[in-house]
Amino acid sequence: MSKKFQVVGIGNAIVDVLAHCEDNFLVDNGIEKGIMQLINTDRAAELYSHMGPATEISGGSGANTIAGLAALDVRTAYVGKVKDDQLGAIFAHDIRAMGAVYETPLAPKSDDAETGRCMVLVTPDGERSLNTYLGVSEHLSPDDIDVDQMADCEWLYLEGYRFDGPESHAAFAKAIEACKSTGGKVAVSLSDPFCVERHRDAFKQLIADHVDLLFCNEHEMMAMYGDTSLDDALALAGQHTEMVACTIGKNGALIIKDGKTHHADAAPVARVDATGAGDLFASGFMYGLVNGHDMLTCGQMGCVVAGEVIGHIGARPEADIKQLLAENFTL
């Protein structure tokens, strides 16, 4: 019998606030380009007041991946904490509207923290700089994990950013145990080089003990395993997990399995906004995986789906990505 869910994701539940800016705006406001920085409520309010016209779109790295999978008609669910407030309602509505099951208990209105939001500043080169207020998302705990849901999934997808939460390691452990107890597999995304540096030892332990599929980009891979070259880092990663899918920007992606490396080319699209590119690469890759495609095809599907989201503002697909795959592959 097939399981109820093909992929269940756990991660931050965030609403993205996106705006274009020039490079000097980043300098003037003390923002490091191209990375994610954690900020508090006051800093979030300060940045928002300085930003130009902004668009609010549900985000969160793992949630973007699950939304992409749901758009591809994969049976999905998501676990991430929001508050009973306006942004929380937006997040819950959006992910359910994509077709994912979302049942995480709400933080009460009385909670001091608010629903998380990420100020995404996009410079003319399409690079995005993220300033994230985690809010109640940070407090995801084992109590939020439904073990029956975890036991009824083929793949558990863990967002690396959630390692920044005090109780999230225990939440991950509870979810992994339930998933593995029924033969499920585990994927993790490294999320960000600075996230890797904050939690390198915990990531390495998790990957070696439990992870079947590792998602990352070249910078995260080097932060985790690299002292010399990307090839050496990938080879080392491949000794610790069954599959590695590493994006390499405009050069596409490298997929490692059974000691073999496959290179998938990037989709030929003009880069407007890189927000969510890695998240949607994971959507396309996992769609291929749960539908029995080979590693190279999975990587190519990831690149095609990532190409759609790179071509517009925001980290959720706007086009029919299942149709996009049907035009390029035999589904």
PDB file of N, CA, C and O in Angstrom, residues 12-42:
ATOM      1  N   ASN A  12      10.641  26.475   8.649  1.00  0.00           N
ATOM      2  CA  ASN A  12      10.101  27.758   9.068  1.00  0.00           C
ATOM      3  C   ASN A  12       8.804  28.058   8.321  1.00  0.00           C
ATOM      4  O   ASN A  12       8.629  27.656   7.169  1.00  0.00           O
ATOM      5  N   ALA A  13       7.916  28.753   8.989  1.00  0.00           N
ATOM      6  CA  ALA A  13       6.689  29.249   8.360  1.00  0.00           C
ATOM      7  C   ALA A  13       6.803  30.771   8.329  1.00  0.00           C
ATOM      8  O   ALA A  13       6.660  31.433   9.354  1.00  0.00           O
ATOM      9  N   ILE A  14       7.117  31.289   7.164  1.00  0.00           N
ATOM     10  CA  ILE A  14       7.540  32.682   7.005  1.00  0.00           C
ATOM     11  C   ILE A  14       6.725  33.344   5.901  1.00  0.00           C
ATOM     12  O   ILE A  14       6.387  32.700   4.901  1.00  0.00           O
ATOM     13  N   VAL A  15       6.449  34.627   6.054  1.00  0.00           N
ATOM     14  CA  VAL A  15       5.909  35.414   4.948  1.00  0.00           C
ATOM     15  C   VAL A  15       7.022  36.335   4.448  1.00  0.00           C
ATOM     16  O   VAL A  15       7.631  37.072   5.218  1.00  0.00           O
ATOM     17  N   ASP A  16       7.324  36.239   3.147  1.00  0.00           N
ATOM     18  CA  ASP A  16       8.366  37.075   2.549  1.00  0.00           C
ATOM     19  C   ASP A  16       7.823  38.456   2.228  1.00  0.00           C
ATOM     20  O   ASP A  16       6.709  38.593   1.701  1.00  0.00           O
ATOM     21  N   VAL A  17       8.613  39.474   2.540  1.00  0.00           N
ATOM     22  CA  VAL A  17       8.305  40.852   2.164  1.00  0.00           C
ATOM     23  C   VAL A  17       9.394  41.272   1.181  1.00  0.00           C
ATOM     24  O   VAL A  17      10.534  41.515   1.570  1.00  0.00           O
ATOM     25  N   LEU A  18       9.054  41.297  -0.118  1.00  0.00           N
ATOM     26  CA  LEU A  18      10.051  41.476  -1.173  1.00  0.00           C
ATOM     27  C   LEU A  18      10.048  42.897  -1.715  1.00  0.00           C
ATOM     28  O   LEU A  18       8.988  43.473  -1.973  1.00  0.00           O
ATOM     29  N   ALA A  19      11.256  43.440  -1.929  1.00  0.00           N
ATOM     30  CA  ALA A  19      11.383  44.758  -2.550  1.00  0.00           C
ATOM     31  C   ALA A  19      12.686  44.814  -3.339  1.00  0.00           C
ATOM     32  O   ALA A  19      13.676  44.171  -2.983  1.00  0.00           O
ATOM     33  N   HIS A  20      12.665  45.581  -4.421  1.00  0.00           N
ATOM     34  CA  HIS A  20      13.893  45.836  -5.180  1.00  0.00           C
ATOM     35  C   HIS A  20      14.673  46.963  -4.508  1.00  0.00           C
ATOM     36  O   HIS A  20      14.093  47.867  -3.899  1.00  0.00           O
ATOM     37  N   CYS A  21      15.992  46.912  -4.641  1.00  0.00           N
ATOM     38  CA  CYS A  21      16.828  48.007  -4.122  1.00  0.00           C
ATOM     39  C   CYS A  21      18.136  48.037  -4.901  1.00  0.00           C
ATOM     40  O   CYS A  21      18.474  47.079  -5.611  1.00  0.00           O
ATOM     41  N   GLU A  22      18.857  49.127  -4.745  1.00  0.00           N
ATOM     42  CA  GLU A  22      20.197  49.241  -5.316  1.00  0.00           C
ATOM     43  C   GLU A  22      21.207  48.705  -4.309  1.00  0.00           C
ATOM     44  O   GLU A  22      20.926  48.591  -3.111  1.00  0.00           O
ATOM     45  N   ASP A  23      22.419  48.409  -4.790  1.00  0.00           N
ATOM     46  CA  ASP A  23      23.455  47.880  -3.898  1.00  0.00           C
ATOM     47  C   ASP A  23      23.789  48.835  -2.758  1.00  0.00           C
ATOM     48  O   ASP A  23      24.090  48.400  -1.651  1.00  0.00           O
ATOM     49  N   ASN A  24      23.721  50.142  -3.047  1.00  0.00           N
ATOM     50  CA  ASN A  24      24.081  51.095  -1.981  1.00  0.00           C
ATOM     51  C   ASN A  24      23.073  51.076  -0.829  1.00  0.00           C
ATOM     52  O   ASN A  24      23.396  51.438   0.304  1.00  0.00           O
ATOM     53  N   PHE A  25      21.817  50.629  -1.088  1.00  0.00           N
ATOM     54  CA  PHE A  25      20.833  50.492  -0.010  1.00  0.00           C
ATOM     55  C   PHE A  25      21.318  49.458   1.002  1.00  0.00           C
ATOM     56  O   PHE A  25      21.182  49.637   2.218  1.00  0.00           O
ATOM     57  N   LEU A  26      21.895  48.358   0.492  1.00  0.00           N
ATOM     58  CA  LEU A  26      22.422  47.320   1.384  1.00  0.00           C
ATOM     59  C   LEU A  26      23.540  47.878   2.253  1.00  0.00           C
ATOM     60  O   LEU A  26      23.574  47.658   3.469  1.00  0.00           O
ATOM     61  N   VAL A  27      24.446  48.625   1.630  1.00  0.00           N
ATOM     62  CA  VAL A  27      25.580  49.206   2.368  1.00  0.00           C
ATOM     63  C   VAL A  27      25.072  50.187   3.423  1.00  0.00           C
ATOM     64  O   VAL A  27      25.475  50.137   4.597  1.00  0.00           O
ATOM     65  N   ASP A  28      24.175  51.061   3.009  1.00  0.00           N
ATOM     66  CA  ASP A  28      23.668  52.094   3.925  1.00  0.00           C
ATOM     67  C   ASP A  28      22.929  51.508   5.127  1.00  0.00           C
ATOM     68  O   ASP A  28      22.877  52.120   6.199  1.00  0.00           O
ATOM     69  N   ASN A  29      22.343  50.317   4.934  1.00  0.00           N
ATOM     70  CA  ASN A  29      21.553  49.715   6.009  1.00  0.00           C
ATOM     71  C   ASN A  29      22.248  48.527   6.685  1.00  0.00           C
ATOM     72  O   ASN A  29      21.617  47.785   7.444  1.00  0.00           O
ATOM     73  N   GLY A  30      23.539  48.387   6.414  1.00  0.00           N
ATOM     74  CA  GLY A  30      24.319  47.364   7.106  1.00  0.00           C
ATOM     75  C   GLY A  30      23.905  45.945   6.780  1.00  0.00           C
ATOM     76  O   GLY A  30      23.933  45.056   7.641  1.00  0.00           O
ATOM     77  N   ILE A  31      23.525  45.708   5.516  1.00  0.00           N
ATOM     78  CA  ILE A  31      23.055  44.382   5.100  1.00  0.00           C
ATOM     79  C   ILE A  31      24.125  43.707   4.262  1.00  0.00           C
ATOM     80  O   ILE A  31      24.613  44.281   3.284  1.00  0.00           O
ATOM     81  N   GLU A  32      24.503  42.492   4.643  1.00  0.00           N
ATOM     82  CA  GLU A  32      25.498  41.748   3.873  1.00  0.00           C
ATOM     83  C   GLU A  32      24.802  41.099   2.680  1.00  0.00           C
ATOM     84  O   GLU A  32      23.795  40.410   2.834  1.00  0.00           O
ATOM     85  N   LYS A  33      25.355  41.317   1.501  1.00  0.00           N
ATOM     86  CA  LYS A  33      24.695  40.881   0.274  1.00  0.00           C
ATOM     87  C   LYS A  33      24.711  39.366   0.109  1.00  0.00           C
ATOM     88  O   LYS A  33      25.714  38.700   0.359  1.00  0.00           O
ATOM     89  N   GLY A  34      23.559  38.813  -0.309  1.00  0.00           N
ATOM     90  CA  GLY A  34      23.497  37.437  -0.759  1.00  0.00           C
ATOM     91  C   GLY A  34      23.394  36.377   0.321  1.00  0.00           C
ATOM     92  O   GLY A  34      23.458  35.190   0.017  1.00  0.00           O
ATOM     93  N   ILE A  35      23.218  36.793   1.586  1.00  0.00           N
ATOM     94  CA  ILE A  35      23.103  35.788   2.645  1.00  0.00           C
ATOM     95  C   ILE A  35      21.847  36.048   3.466  1.00  0.00           C
ATOM     96  O   ILE A  35      21.137  37.027   3.272  1.00  0.00           O
ATOM     97  N   MET A  36      21.583  35.149   4.409  1.00  0.00           N
ATOM     98  CA  MET A  36      20.466  35.313   5.330  1.00  0.00           C
ATOM     99  C   MET A  36      21.010  35.757   6.681  1.00  0.00           C
ATOM    100  O   MET A  36      21.920  35.134   7.227  1.00  0.00           O
ATOM    101  N   GLN A  37      20.455  36.855   7.207  1.00  0.00           N
ATOM    102  CA  GLN A  37      20.794  37.312   8.543  1.00  0.00           C
ATOM    103  C   GLN A  37      19.549  37.261   9.422  1.00  0.00           C
ATOM    104  O   GLN A  37      18.461  37.669   8.997  1.00  0.00           O
ATOM    105  N   LEU A  38      19.710  36.761  10.637  1.00  0.00           N
ATOM    106  CA  LEU A  38      18.600  36.750  11.587  1.00  0.00           C
ATOM    107  C   LEU A  38      18.482  38.118  12.253  1.00  0.00           C
ATOM    108  O   LEU A  38      19.486  38.716  12.641  1.00  0.00           O
ATOM    109  N   ILE A  39      17.251  38.626  12.377  1.00  0.00           N
ATOM    110  CA  ILE A  39      17.022  39.943  12.974  1.00  0.00           C
ATOM    111  C   ILE A  39      15.908  39.841  14.014  1.00  0.00           C
ATOM    112  O   ILE A  39      15.142  38.882  14.031  1.00  0.00           O
ATOM    113  N   ASN A  40      15.832  40.861  14.886  1.00  0.00           N
ATOM    114  CA  ASN A  40      14.765  40.887  15.889  1.00  0.00           C
ATOM    115  C   ASN A  40      13.608  41.768  15.426  1.00  0.00           C
ATOM    116  O   ASN A  40      13.643  42.349  14.337  1.00  0.00           O
ATOM    117  N   THR A  41      12.597  41.888  16.262  1.00  0.00           N
ATOM    118  CA  THR A  41      11.388  42.630  15.889  1.00  0.00           C
ATOM    119  C   THR A  41      11.695  44.081  15.550  1.00  0.00           C
ATOM    120  O   THR A  41      11.177  44.626  14.560  1.00  0.00           O
ATOM    121  N   ASP A  42      12.527  44.733  16.369  1.00  0.00           N
ATOM    122  CA  ASP A  42      12.836  46.156  16.146  1.00  0.00           C
ATOM    123  C   ASP A  42      13.559  46.349  14.816  1.00  0.00           C
ATOM    124  O   ASP A  42      13.258  47.294  14.073  1.00  0.00           O
TER     125      ASP A  42
END
